[in-house]
mmCIF file of C-alpha atoms and ligand atoms in Angstrom:
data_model
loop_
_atom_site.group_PDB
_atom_site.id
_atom_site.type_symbol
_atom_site.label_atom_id
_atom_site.label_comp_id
_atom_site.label_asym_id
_atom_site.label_seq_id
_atom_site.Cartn_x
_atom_site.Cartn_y
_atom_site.Cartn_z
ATOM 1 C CA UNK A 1 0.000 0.000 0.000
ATOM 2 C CA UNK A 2 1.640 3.104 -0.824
ATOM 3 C CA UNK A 3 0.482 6.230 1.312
ATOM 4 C CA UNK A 4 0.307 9.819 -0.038
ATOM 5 C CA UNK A 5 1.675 11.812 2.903
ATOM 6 C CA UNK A 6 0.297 15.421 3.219
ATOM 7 C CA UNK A 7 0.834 18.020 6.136
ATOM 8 C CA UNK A 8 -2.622 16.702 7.762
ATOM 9 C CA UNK A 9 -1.455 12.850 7.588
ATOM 10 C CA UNK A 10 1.810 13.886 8.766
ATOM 11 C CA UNK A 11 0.178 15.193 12.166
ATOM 12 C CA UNK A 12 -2.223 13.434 12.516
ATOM 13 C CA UNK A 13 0.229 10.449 12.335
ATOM 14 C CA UNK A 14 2.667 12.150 14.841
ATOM 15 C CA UNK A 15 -0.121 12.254 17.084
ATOM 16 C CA UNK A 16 -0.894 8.580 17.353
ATOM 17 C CA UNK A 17 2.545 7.849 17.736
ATOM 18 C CA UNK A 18 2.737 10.332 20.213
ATOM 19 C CA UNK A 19 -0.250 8.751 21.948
ATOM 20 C CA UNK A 20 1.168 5.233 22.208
ATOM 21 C CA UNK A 21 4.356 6.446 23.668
ATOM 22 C CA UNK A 22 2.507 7.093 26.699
ATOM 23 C CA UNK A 23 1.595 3.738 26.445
ATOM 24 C CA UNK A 24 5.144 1.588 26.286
ATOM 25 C CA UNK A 25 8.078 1.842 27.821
ATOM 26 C CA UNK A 26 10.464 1.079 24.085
ATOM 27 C CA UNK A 27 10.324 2.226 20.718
ATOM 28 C CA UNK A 28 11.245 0.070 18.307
ATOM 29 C CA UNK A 29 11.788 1.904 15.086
ATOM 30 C CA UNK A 30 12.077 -0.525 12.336
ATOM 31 C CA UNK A 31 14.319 0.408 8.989
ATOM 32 C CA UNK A 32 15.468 -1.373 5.813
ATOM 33 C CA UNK A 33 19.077 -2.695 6.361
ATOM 34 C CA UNK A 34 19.312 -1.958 2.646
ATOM 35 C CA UNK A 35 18.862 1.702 2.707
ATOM 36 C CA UNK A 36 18.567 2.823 6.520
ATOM 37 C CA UNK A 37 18.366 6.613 6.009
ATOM 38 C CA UNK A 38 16.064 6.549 2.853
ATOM 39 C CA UNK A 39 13.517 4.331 5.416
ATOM 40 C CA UNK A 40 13.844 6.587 8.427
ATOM 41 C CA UNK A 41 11.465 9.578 9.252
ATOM 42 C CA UNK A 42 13.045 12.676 9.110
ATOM 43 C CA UNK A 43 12.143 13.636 12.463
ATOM 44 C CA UNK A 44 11.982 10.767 14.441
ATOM 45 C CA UNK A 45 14.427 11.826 16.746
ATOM 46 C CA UNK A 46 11.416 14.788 17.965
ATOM 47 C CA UNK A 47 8.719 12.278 17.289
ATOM 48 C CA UNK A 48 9.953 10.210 20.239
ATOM 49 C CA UNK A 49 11.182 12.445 22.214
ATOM 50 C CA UNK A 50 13.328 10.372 24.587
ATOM 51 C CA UNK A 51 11.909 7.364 24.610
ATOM 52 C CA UNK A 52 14.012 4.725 24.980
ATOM 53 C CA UNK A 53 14.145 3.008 21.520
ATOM 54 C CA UNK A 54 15.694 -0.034 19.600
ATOM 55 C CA UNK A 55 17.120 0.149 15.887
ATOM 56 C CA UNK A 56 16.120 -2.696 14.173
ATOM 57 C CA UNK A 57 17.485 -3.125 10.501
ATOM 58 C CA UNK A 58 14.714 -5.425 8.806
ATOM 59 C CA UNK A 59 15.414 -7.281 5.296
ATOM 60 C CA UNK A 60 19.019 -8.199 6.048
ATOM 61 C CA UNK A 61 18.637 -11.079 4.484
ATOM 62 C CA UNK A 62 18.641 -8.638 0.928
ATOM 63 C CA UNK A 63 20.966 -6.270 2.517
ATOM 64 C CA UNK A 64 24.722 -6.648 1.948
ATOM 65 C CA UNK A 65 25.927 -8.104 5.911
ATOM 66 C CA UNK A 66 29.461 -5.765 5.243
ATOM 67 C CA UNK A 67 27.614 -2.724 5.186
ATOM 68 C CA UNK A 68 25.002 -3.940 7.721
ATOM 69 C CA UNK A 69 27.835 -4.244 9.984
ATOM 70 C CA UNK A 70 28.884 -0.771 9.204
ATOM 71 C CA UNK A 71 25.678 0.158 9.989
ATOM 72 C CA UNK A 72 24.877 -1.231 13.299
ATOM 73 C CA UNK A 73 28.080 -0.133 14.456
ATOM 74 C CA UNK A 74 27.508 3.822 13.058
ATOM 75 C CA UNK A 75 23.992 3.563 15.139
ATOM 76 C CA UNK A 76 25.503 2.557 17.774
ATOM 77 C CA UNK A 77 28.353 5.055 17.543
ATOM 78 C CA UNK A 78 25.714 7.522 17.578
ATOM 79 C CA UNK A 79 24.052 6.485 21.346
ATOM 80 C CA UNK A 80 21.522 3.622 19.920
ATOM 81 C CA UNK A 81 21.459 0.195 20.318
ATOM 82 C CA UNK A 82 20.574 -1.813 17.019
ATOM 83 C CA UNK A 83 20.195 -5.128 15.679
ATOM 84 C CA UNK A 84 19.875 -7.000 12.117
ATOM 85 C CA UNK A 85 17.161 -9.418 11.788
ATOM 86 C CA UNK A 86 14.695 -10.808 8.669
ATOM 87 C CA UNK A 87 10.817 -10.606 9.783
ATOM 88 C CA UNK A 88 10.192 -13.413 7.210
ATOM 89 C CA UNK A 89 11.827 -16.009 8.208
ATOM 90 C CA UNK A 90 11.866 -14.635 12.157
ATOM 91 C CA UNK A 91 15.928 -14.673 11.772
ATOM 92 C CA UNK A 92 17.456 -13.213 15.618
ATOM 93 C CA UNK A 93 14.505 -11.503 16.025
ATOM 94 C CA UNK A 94 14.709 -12.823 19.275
ATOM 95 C CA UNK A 95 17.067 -10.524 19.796
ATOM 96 C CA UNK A 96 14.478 -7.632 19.726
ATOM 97 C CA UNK A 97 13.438 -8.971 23.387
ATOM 98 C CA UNK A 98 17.072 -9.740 24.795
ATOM 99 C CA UNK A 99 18.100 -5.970 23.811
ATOM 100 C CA UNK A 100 14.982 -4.018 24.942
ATOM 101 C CA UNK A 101 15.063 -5.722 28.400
ATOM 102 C CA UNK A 102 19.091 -4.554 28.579
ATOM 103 C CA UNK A 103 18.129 -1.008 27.413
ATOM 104 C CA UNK A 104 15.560 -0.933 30.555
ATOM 105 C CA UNK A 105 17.778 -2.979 32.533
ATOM 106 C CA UNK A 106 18.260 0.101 34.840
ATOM 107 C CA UNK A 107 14.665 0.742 35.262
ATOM 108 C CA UNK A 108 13.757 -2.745 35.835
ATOM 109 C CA UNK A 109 16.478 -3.405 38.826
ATOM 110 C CA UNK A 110 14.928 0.174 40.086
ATOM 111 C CA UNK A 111 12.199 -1.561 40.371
ATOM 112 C CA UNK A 112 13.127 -4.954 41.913
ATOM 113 C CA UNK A 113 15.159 -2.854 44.691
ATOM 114 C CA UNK A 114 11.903 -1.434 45.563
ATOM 115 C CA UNK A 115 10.219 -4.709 46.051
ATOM 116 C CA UNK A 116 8.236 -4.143 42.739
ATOM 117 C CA UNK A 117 8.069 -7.475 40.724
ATOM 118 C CA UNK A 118 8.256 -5.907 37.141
ATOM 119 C CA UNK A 119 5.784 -6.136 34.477
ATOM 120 C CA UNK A 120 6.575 -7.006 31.000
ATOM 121 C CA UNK A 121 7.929 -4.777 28.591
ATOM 122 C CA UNK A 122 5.818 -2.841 26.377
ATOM 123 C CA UNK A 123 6.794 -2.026 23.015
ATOM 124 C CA UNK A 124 5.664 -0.157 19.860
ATOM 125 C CA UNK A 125 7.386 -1.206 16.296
ATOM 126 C CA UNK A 126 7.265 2.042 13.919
ATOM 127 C CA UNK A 127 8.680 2.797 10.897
ATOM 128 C CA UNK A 128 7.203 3.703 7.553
ATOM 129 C CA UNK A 129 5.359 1.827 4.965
ATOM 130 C CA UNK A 130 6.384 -1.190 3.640
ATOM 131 C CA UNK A 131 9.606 -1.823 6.196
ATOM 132 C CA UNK A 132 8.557 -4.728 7.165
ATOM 133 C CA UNK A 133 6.054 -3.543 10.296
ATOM 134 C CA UNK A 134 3.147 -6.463 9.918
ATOM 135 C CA UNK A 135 5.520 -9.280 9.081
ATOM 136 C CA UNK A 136 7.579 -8.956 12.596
ATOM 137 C CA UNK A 137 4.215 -8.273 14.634
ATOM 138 C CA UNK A 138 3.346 -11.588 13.556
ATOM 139 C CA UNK A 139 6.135 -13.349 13.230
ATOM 140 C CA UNK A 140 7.168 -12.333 16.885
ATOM 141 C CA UNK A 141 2.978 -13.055 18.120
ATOM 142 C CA UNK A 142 3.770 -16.582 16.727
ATOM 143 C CA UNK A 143 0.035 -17.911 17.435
ATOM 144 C CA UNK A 144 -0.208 -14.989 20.964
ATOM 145 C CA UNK A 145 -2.357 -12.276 18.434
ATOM 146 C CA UNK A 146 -5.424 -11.135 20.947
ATOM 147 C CA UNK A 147 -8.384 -11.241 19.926
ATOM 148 C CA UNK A 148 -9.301 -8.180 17.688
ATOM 149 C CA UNK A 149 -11.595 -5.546 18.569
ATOM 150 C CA UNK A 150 -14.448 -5.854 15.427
ATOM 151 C CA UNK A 151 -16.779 -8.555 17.653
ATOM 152 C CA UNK A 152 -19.746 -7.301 19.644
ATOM 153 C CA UNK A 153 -18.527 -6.873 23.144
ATOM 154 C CA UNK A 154 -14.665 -6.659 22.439
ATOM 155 C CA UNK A 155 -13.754 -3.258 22.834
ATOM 156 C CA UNK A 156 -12.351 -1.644 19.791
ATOM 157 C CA UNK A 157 -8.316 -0.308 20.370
ATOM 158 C CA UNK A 158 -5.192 -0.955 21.553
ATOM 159 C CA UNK A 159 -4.061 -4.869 22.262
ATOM 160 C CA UNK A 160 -1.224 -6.384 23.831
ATOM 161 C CA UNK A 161 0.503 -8.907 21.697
ATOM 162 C CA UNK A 162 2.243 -11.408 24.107
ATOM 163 C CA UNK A 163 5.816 -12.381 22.977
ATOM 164 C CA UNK A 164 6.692 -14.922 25.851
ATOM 165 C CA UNK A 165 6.941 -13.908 29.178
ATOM 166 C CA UNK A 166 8.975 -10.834 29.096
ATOM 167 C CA UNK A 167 7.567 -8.192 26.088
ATOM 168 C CA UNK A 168 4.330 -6.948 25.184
ATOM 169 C CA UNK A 169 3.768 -5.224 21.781
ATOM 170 C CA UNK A 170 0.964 -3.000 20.519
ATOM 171 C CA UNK A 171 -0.776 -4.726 17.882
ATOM 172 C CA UNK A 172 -0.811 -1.747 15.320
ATOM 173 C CA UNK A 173 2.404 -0.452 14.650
ATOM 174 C CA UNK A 174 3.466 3.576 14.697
ATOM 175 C CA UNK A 175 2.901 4.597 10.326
ATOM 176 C CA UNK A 176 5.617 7.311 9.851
ATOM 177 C CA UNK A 177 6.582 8.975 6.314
ATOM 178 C CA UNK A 178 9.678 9.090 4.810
ATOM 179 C CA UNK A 179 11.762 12.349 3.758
ATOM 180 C CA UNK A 180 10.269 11.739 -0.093
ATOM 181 C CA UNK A 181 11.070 15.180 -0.852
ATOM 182 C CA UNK A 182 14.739 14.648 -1.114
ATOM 183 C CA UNK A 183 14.429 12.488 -5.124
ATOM 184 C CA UNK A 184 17.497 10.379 -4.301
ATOM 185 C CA UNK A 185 15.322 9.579 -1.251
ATOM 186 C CA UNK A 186 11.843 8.483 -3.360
ATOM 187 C CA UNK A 187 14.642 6.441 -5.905
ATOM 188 C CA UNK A 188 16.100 4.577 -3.444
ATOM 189 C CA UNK A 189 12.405 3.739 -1.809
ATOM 190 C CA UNK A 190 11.338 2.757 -5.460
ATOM 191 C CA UNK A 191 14.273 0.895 -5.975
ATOM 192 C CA UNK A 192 13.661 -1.487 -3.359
ATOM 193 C CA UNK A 193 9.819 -1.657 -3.436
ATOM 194 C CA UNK A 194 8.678 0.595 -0.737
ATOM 195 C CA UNK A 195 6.948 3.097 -2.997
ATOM 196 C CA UNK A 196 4.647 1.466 -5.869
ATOM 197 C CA UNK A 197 5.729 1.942 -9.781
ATOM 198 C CA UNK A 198 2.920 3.578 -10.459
ATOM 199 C CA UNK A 199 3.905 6.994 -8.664
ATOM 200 C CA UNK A 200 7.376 7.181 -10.222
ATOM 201 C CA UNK A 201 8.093 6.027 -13.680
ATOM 202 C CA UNK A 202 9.669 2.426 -13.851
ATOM 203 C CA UNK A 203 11.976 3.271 -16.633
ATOM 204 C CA UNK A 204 13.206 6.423 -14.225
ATOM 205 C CA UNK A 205 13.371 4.055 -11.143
ATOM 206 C CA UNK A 206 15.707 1.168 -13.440
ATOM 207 C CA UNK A 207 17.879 3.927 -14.367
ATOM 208 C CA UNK A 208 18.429 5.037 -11.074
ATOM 209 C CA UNK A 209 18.923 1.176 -10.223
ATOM 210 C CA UNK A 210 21.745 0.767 -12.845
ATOM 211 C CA UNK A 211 23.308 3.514 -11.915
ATOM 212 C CA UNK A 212 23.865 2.795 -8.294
ATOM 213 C CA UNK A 213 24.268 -1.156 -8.795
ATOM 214 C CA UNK A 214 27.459 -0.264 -11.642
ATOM 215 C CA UNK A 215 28.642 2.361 -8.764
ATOM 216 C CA UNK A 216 28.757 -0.177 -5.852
ATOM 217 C CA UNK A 217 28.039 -4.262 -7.274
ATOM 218 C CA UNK A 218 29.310 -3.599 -11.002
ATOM 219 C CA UNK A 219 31.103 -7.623 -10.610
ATOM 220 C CA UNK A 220 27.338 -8.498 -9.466
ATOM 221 C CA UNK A 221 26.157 -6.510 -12.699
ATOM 222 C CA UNK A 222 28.837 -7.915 -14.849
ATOM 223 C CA UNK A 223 28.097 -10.942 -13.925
ATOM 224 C CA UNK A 224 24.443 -11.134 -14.094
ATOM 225 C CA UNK A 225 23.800 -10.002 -17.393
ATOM 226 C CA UNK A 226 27.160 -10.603 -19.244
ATOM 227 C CA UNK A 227 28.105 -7.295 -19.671
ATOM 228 C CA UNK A 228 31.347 -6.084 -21.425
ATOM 229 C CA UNK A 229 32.657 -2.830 -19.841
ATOM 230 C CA UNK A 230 31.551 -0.395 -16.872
ATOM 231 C CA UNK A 231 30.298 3.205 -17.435
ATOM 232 C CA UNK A 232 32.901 5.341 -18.275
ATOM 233 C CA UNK A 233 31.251 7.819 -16.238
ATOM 234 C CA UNK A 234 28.240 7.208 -13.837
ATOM 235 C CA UNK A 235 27.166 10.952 -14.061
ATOM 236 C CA UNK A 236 27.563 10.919 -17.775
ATOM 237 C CA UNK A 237 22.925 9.568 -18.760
ATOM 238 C CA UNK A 238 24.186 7.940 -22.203
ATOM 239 C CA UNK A 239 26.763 5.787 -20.310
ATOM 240 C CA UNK A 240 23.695 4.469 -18.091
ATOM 241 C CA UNK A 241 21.670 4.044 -21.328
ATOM 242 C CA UNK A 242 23.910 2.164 -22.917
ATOM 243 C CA UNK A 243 24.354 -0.258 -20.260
ATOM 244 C CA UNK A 244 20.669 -0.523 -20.149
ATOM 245 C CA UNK A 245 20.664 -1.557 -24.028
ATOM 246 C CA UNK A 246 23.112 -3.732 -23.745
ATOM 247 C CA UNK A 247 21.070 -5.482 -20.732
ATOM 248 C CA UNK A 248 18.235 -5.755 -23.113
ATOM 249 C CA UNK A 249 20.210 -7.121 -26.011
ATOM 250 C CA UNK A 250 21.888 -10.027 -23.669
ATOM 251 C CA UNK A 251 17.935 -10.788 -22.702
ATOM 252 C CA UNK A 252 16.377 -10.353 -25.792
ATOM 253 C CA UNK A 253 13.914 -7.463 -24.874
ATOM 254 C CA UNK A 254 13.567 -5.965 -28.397
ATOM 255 C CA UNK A 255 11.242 -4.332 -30.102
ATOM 256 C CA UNK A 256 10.668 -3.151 -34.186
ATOM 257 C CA UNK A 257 13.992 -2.174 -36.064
ATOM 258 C CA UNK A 258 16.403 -4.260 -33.144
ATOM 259 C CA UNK A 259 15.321 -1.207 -30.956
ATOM 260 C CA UNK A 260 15.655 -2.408 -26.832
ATOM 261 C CA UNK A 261 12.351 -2.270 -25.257
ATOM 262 C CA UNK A 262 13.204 -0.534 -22.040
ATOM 263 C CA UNK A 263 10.117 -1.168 -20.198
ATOM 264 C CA UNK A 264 11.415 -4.828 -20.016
ATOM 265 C CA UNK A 265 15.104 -4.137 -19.425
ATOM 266 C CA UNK A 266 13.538 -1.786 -16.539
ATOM 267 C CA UNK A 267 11.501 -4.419 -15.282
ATOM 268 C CA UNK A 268 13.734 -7.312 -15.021
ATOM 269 C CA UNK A 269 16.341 -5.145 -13.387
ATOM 270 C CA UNK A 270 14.485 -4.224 -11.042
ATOM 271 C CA UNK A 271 12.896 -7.722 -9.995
ATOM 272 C CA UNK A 272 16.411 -9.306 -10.440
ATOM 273 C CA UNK A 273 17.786 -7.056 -7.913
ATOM 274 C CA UNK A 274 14.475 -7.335 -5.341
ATOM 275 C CA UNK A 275 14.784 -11.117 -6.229
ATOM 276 C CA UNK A 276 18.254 -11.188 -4.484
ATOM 277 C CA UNK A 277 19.749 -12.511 -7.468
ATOM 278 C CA UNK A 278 22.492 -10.445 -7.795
ATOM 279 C CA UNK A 279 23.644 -11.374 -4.267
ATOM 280 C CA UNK A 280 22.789 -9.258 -1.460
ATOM 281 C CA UNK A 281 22.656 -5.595 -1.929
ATOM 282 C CA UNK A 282 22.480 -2.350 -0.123
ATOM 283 C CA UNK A 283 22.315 1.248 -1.540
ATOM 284 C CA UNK A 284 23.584 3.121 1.280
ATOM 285 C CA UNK A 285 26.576 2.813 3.754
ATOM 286 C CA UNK A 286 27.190 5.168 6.045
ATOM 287 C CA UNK A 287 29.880 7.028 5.143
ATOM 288 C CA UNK A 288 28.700 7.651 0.885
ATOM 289 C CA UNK A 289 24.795 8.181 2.654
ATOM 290 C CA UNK A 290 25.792 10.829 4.735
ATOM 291 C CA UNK A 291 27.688 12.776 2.282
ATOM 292 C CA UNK A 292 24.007 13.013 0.729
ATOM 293 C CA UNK A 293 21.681 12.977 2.510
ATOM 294 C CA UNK A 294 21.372 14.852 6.167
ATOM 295 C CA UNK A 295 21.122 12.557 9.224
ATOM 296 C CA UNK A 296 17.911 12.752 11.491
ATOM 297 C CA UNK A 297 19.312 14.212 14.572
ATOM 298 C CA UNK A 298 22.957 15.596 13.244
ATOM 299 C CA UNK A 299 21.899 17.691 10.485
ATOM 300 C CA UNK A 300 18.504 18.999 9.152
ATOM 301 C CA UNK A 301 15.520 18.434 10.203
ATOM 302 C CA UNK A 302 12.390 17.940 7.530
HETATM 303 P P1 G4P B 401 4.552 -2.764 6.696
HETATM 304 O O1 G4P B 401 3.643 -3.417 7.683
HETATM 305 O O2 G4P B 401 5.684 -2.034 7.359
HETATM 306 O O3 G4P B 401 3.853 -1.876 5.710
HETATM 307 O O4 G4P B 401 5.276 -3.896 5.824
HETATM 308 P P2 G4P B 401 4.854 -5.423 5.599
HETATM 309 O O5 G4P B 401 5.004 -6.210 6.854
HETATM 310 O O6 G4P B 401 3.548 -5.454 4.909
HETATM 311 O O7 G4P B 401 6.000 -5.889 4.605
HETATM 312 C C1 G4P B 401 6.165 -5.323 3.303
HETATM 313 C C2 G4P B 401 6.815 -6.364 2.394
HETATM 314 O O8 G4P B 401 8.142 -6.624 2.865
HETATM 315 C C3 G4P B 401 6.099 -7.709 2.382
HETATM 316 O O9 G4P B 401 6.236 -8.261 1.069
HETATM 317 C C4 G4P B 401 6.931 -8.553 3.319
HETATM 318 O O10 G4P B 401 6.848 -9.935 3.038
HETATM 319 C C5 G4P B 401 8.314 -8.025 3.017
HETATM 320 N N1 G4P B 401 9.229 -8.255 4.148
HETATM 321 C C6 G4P B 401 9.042 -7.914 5.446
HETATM 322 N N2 G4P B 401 10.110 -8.259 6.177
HETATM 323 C C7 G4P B 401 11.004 -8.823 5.324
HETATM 324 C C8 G4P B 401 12.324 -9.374 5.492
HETATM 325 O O11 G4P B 401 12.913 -9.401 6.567
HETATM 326 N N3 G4P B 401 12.915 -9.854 4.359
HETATM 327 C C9 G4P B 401 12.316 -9.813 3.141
HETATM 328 N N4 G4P B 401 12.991 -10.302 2.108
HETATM 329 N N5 G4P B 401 11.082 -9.288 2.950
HETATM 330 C C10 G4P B 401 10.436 -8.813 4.031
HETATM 331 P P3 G4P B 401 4.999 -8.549 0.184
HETATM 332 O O12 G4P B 401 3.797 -8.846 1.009
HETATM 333 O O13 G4P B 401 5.422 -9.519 -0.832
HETATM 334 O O14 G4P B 401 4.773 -7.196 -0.423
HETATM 335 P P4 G4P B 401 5.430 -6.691 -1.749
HETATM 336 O O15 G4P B 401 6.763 -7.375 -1.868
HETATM 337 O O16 G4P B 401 4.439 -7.124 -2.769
HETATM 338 O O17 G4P B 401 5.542 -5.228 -1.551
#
């Protein structure tokens, strides 16, 4: 589902966010490991205003584990505990549970010394569309979902998802939006599926594609789709086209006159690369990322 953010959604948003924080005691703010600043709300940092919160990079089984690493250790550098996990196949996402209860340790012995027995941690996943915010709810509720509010005589709102003994989890996630204005921003969120073809044009979105996969996998590239030499210049549009032809020529996406049909070539890049099959792949490490694009809480704010 792809979400047109305007200035009302964007409040209206902040409040319900800002309404479950009084609610939980962790945020967990949920990003793609392949692009971690493209999938972050500008102003998260405001949004949640102290809470105590977990980085979780989702998709890392798509996401290059190198730059992962360089990741988790350039969120932690900056004060925030993170971890890696894939919501599909429920890969250390019991680690969401082992590191919220050690970023509350403090509070929690607080408690104990005064004879309290603590309750169980309450949590609330955000992040914006298409991150990956369903799939961990229930891959973490395993068969614990409550029962929903739409029966007579269940009262309609918040529920407590059980996950074991220890965490609780709202059942509907925090929706934040993305900094779309920035366009390397909206590319990026194209080029990995989190925004829908239909709003930017797939032939624009491949481009953009080819262009970062020859900057940072061209081997992966090479290799995939037998291609001769690298772009002489990645700034330089014909040298992007022409890799684009030659895709199509090595698959045989032709139309009248030997002409390459770049709808095709657009398409099959981009489910190649969403398919995993040129290895594991992400557009943004921390060091080239920053250099474009401001970091929520060091830099700008949206
Ligand atoms: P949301 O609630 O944050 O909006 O996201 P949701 O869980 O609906 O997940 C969006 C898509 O991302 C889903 O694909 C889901 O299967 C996929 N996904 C979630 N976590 C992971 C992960 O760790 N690894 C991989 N590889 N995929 C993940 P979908 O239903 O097929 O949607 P789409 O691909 O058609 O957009």
């Amino acid at each position: 589902m792809t979400i047109q953010w305007f200035p009302g959604h964007m409040t209206r948003a902040r409040r319900q966010i800002q309404d479950k924080l009084k609610l939980i005691d962790i945020a967990i703010e949920l990003l793609d490991a392949r692009i971690p600043l493209s999938s972050r709300n500008p102003m998260i940092d405001e949004i949640l205003a102290g809470k105590p919160r977990l980085i979780v990079l989702n998709k890392s089984d798509l996401a290059d584990p190198k730059v992962t690493e360089q990741w988790m250790a350039y969120f932690r550098s900056e004060g925030h505990e993170c971890v890696s996990i894939d919501a599909n196949t429920g890969t250390r996402i019991g680690d969401i549970v082992v590191k919220s209860k050690l970023l509350l340790h403090a509070k929690i012995e607080r408690q104990i010394s005064k004879g309290i027995n603590p309750r169980a941690i309450r949590g609330l996943i955000v992040g914006i569309p298409n991150v990956g915010k369903s799939t961990l709810i229930n891959r973490l509720a395993g068969k614990n979902i409550a029962a929903t509010g739409d029966r007579p005589g269940v009262t309609k709102g918040q529920q407590w998802i059980k996950i074991g003994t220890e965490m609780e989890l709202l059942d509907t996630p925090g929706i934040l939006w993305p900094k779309f204005e920035d366009p390397i921003v909206g590319y990026r969120l194209a080029v990995t599926g989190a925004i829908k073809e239909e709003i930017l044009n797939i032939d624009d979105i491949a481009f953009h594609a080819v262009k970062e996969l020859c900057a940072r996998y061209w081997p992966a590239m090479k290799e995939r789709f037998d291609l001769d030499t690298p772009p002489k210049d990645l700034d330089d549009s014909d040298e992007i086209v022409r890799i684009m032809e030659e895709i199509g020529r090595r698959r045989g996406c032709l139309i009248g006159g030997g002409r390459v049909d770049f709808e095709k070539v657009s398409v099959i890049v981009l489910r190649e690369m969403r398919a995993g099959k040129m290895g594991k792949i992400s557009l943004e490490e921390p060091l080239t990322a920053m250099a474009h694009l401001s970091v929520p809480g060091k830099g700008e704010q949206e």
